[in-house]
Short mmCIF file of C-alpha atoms in Angstrom, two decimals:
data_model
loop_
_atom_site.label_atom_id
_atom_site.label_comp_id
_atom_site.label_asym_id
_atom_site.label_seq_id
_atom_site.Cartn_x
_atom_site.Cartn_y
_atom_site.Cartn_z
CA UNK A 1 11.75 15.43 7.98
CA UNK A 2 14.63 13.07 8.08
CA UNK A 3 16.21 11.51 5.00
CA UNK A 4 14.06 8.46 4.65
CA UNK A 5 14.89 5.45 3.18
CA UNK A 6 12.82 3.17 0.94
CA UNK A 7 13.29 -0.49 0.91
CA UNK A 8 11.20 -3.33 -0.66
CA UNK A 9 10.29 -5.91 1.91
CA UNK A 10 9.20 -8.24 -0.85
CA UNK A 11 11.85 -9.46 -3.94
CA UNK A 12 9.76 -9.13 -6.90
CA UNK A 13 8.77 -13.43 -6.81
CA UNK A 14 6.79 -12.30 -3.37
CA UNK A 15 9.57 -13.66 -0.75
CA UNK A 16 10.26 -11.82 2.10
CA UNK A 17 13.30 -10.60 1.71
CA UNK A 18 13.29 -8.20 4.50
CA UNK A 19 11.71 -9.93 7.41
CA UNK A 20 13.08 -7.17 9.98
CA UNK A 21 11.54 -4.73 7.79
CA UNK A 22 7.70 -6.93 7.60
CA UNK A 23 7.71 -7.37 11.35
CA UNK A 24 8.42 -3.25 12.12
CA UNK A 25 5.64 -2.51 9.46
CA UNK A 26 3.31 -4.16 11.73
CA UNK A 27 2.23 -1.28 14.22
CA UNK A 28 2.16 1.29 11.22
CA UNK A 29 0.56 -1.24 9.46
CA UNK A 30 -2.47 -1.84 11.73
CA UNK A 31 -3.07 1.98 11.82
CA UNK A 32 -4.38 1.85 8.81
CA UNK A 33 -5.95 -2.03 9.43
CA UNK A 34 -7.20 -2.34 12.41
CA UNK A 35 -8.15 -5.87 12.44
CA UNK A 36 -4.94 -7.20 11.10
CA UNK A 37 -3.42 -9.71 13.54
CA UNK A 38 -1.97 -8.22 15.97
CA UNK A 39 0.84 -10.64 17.18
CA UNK A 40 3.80 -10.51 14.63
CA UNK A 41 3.91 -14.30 14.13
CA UNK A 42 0.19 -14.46 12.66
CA UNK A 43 0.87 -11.01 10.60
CA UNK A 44 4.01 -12.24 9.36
CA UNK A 45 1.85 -15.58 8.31
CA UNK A 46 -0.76 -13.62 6.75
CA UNK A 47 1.41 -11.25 4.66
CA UNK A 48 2.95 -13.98 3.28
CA UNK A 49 -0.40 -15.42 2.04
CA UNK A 50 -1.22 -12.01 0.23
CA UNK A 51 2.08 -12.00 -0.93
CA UNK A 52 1.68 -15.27 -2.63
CA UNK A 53 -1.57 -13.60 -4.15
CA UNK A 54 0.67 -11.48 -6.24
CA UNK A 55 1.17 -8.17 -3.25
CA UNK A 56 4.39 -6.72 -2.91
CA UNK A 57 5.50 -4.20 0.28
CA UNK A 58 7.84 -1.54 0.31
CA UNK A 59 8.75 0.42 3.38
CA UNK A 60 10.34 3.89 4.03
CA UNK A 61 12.27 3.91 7.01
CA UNK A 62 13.67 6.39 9.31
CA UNK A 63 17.19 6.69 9.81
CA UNK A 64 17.20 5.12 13.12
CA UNK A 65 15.50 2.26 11.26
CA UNK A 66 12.11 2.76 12.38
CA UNK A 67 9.05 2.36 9.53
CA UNK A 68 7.62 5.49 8.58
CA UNK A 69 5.27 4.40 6.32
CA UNK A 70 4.27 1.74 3.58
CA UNK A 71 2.96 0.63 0.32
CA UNK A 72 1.40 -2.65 -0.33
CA UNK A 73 0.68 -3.05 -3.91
CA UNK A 74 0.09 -5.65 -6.69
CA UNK A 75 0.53 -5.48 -10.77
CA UNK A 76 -1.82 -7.00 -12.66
CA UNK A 77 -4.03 -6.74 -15.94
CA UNK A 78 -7.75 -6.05 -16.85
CA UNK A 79 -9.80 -5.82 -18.98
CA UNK A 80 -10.53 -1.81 -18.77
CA UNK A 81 -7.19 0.03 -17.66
CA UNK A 82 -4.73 -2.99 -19.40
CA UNK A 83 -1.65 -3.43 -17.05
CA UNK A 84 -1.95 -1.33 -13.91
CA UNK A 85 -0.48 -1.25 -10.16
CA UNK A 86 -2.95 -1.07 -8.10
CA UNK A 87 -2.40 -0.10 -4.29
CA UNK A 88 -4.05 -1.85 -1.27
CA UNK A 89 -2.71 0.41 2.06
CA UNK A 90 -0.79 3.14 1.86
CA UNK A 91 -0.14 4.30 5.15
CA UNK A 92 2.17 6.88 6.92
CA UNK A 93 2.67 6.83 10.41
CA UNK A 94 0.49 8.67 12.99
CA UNK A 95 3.42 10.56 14.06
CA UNK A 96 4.74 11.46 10.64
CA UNK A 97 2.12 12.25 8.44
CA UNK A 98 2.03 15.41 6.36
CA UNK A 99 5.99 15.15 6.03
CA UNK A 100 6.42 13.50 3.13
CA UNK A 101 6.29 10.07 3.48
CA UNK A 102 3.17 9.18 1.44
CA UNK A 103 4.45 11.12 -1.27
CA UNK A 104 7.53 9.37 -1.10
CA UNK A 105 5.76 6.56 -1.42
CA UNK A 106 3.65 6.74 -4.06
CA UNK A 107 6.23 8.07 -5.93
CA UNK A 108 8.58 4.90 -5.88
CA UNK A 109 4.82 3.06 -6.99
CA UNK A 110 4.72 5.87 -9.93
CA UNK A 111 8.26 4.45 -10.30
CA UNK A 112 7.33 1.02 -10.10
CA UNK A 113 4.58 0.67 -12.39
CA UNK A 114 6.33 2.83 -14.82
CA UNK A 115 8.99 0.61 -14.72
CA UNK A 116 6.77 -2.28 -15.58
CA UNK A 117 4.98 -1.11 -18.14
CA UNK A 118 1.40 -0.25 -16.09
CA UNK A 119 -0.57 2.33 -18.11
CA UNK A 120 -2.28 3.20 -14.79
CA UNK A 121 -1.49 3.93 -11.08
CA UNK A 122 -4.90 3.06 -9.22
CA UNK A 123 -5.82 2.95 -5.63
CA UNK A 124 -8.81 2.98 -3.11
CA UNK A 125 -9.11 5.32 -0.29
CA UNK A 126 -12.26 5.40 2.57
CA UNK A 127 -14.84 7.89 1.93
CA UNK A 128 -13.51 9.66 5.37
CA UNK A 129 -10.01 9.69 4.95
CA UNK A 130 -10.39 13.28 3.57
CA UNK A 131 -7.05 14.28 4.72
CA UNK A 132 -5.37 10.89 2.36
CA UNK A 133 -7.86 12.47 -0.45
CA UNK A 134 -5.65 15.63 -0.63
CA UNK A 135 -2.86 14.08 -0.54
CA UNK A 136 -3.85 11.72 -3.90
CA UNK A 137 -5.45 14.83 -5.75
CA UNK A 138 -2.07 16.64 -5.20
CA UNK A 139 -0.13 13.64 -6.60
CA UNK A 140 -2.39 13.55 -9.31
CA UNK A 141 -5.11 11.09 -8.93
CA UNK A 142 -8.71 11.60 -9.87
CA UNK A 143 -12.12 10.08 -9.04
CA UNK A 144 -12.32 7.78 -11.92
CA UNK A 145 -15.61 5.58 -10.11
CA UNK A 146 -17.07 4.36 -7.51
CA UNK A 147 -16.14 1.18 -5.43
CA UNK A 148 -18.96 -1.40 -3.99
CA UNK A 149 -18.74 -3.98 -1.61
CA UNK A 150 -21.01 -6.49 -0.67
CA UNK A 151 -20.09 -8.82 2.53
CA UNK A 152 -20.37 -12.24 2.10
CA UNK A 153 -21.02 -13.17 5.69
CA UNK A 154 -21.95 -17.04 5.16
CA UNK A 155 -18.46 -17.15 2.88
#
């Protein structure tokens, strides 16, 4: 694997302070969400809503400048694991998984929360993203419960 290189897209008020570095996360991005928009003018739009929900995006690029991977992630507090930084996507590349990348990663979130005083690391992962689930047990992660979701189709 290359030497990658891991920027933050967002400046820790939720700008974009990278906006060459938002618009190339958008393929990798989508491989991961599917139904995000797919033009980058209504991605760029949207990430900059859940940014001003408190989400913050780092990126780990290639040398030639291409994104590799990403972590979107937020820091908040609740009432059961105090402070904590909680990822939303963590995704690596189709064409450069198993190199590195998400370890990368989640190790510059380890980093992160650390550095902000989060007594917990937290994430969700799809019941059939078994290959993701290795990946998180290796990096030390457990199955601490269980996530439910009810649509709210009428919403």
């Amino acid at each position: 694997m290359s030497a990658l290189t891991l920027c933050a897209v967002t400046d820790t008020s939720g700008q974009v302070a990278r906006p060459d570095l938002l618009a190339a996360a958008l393929p990798v991005h989508r491989q991961l969400r599917p139904g995000l928009p797919a033009t980058e003018a209504a991605y760029v739009e949207k990430m900059q809503r859940i940014f001003g929900y408190g989400a913050r995006m780092v990126v780990a690029c290639l040398p030639d400048g291409k994104v590799a991977g990403l972590a979107l992630y937020r820091v908040y507090e609740n009432t059961y694991e105090d402070l904590r930084l909680y990822i939303d996507d963590l995704v690596t590349d189709e064409a450069q998984r198993s190199m590195g990348v998400g370890s990368q990663l989640l190790e510059q979130c380890e980093t992160l929360a650390r550095v902000n005083g989060c007594r917990y690391l937290v994430l969700d992962s799809g019941t059939w993203r078994t290959q993701a689930h290795k990946l998180y047990f290796r990096q030390g992660f457990t199955i601490s419960s269980f996530h439910f979701t009810k649509p709210l189709l009428d919403a």
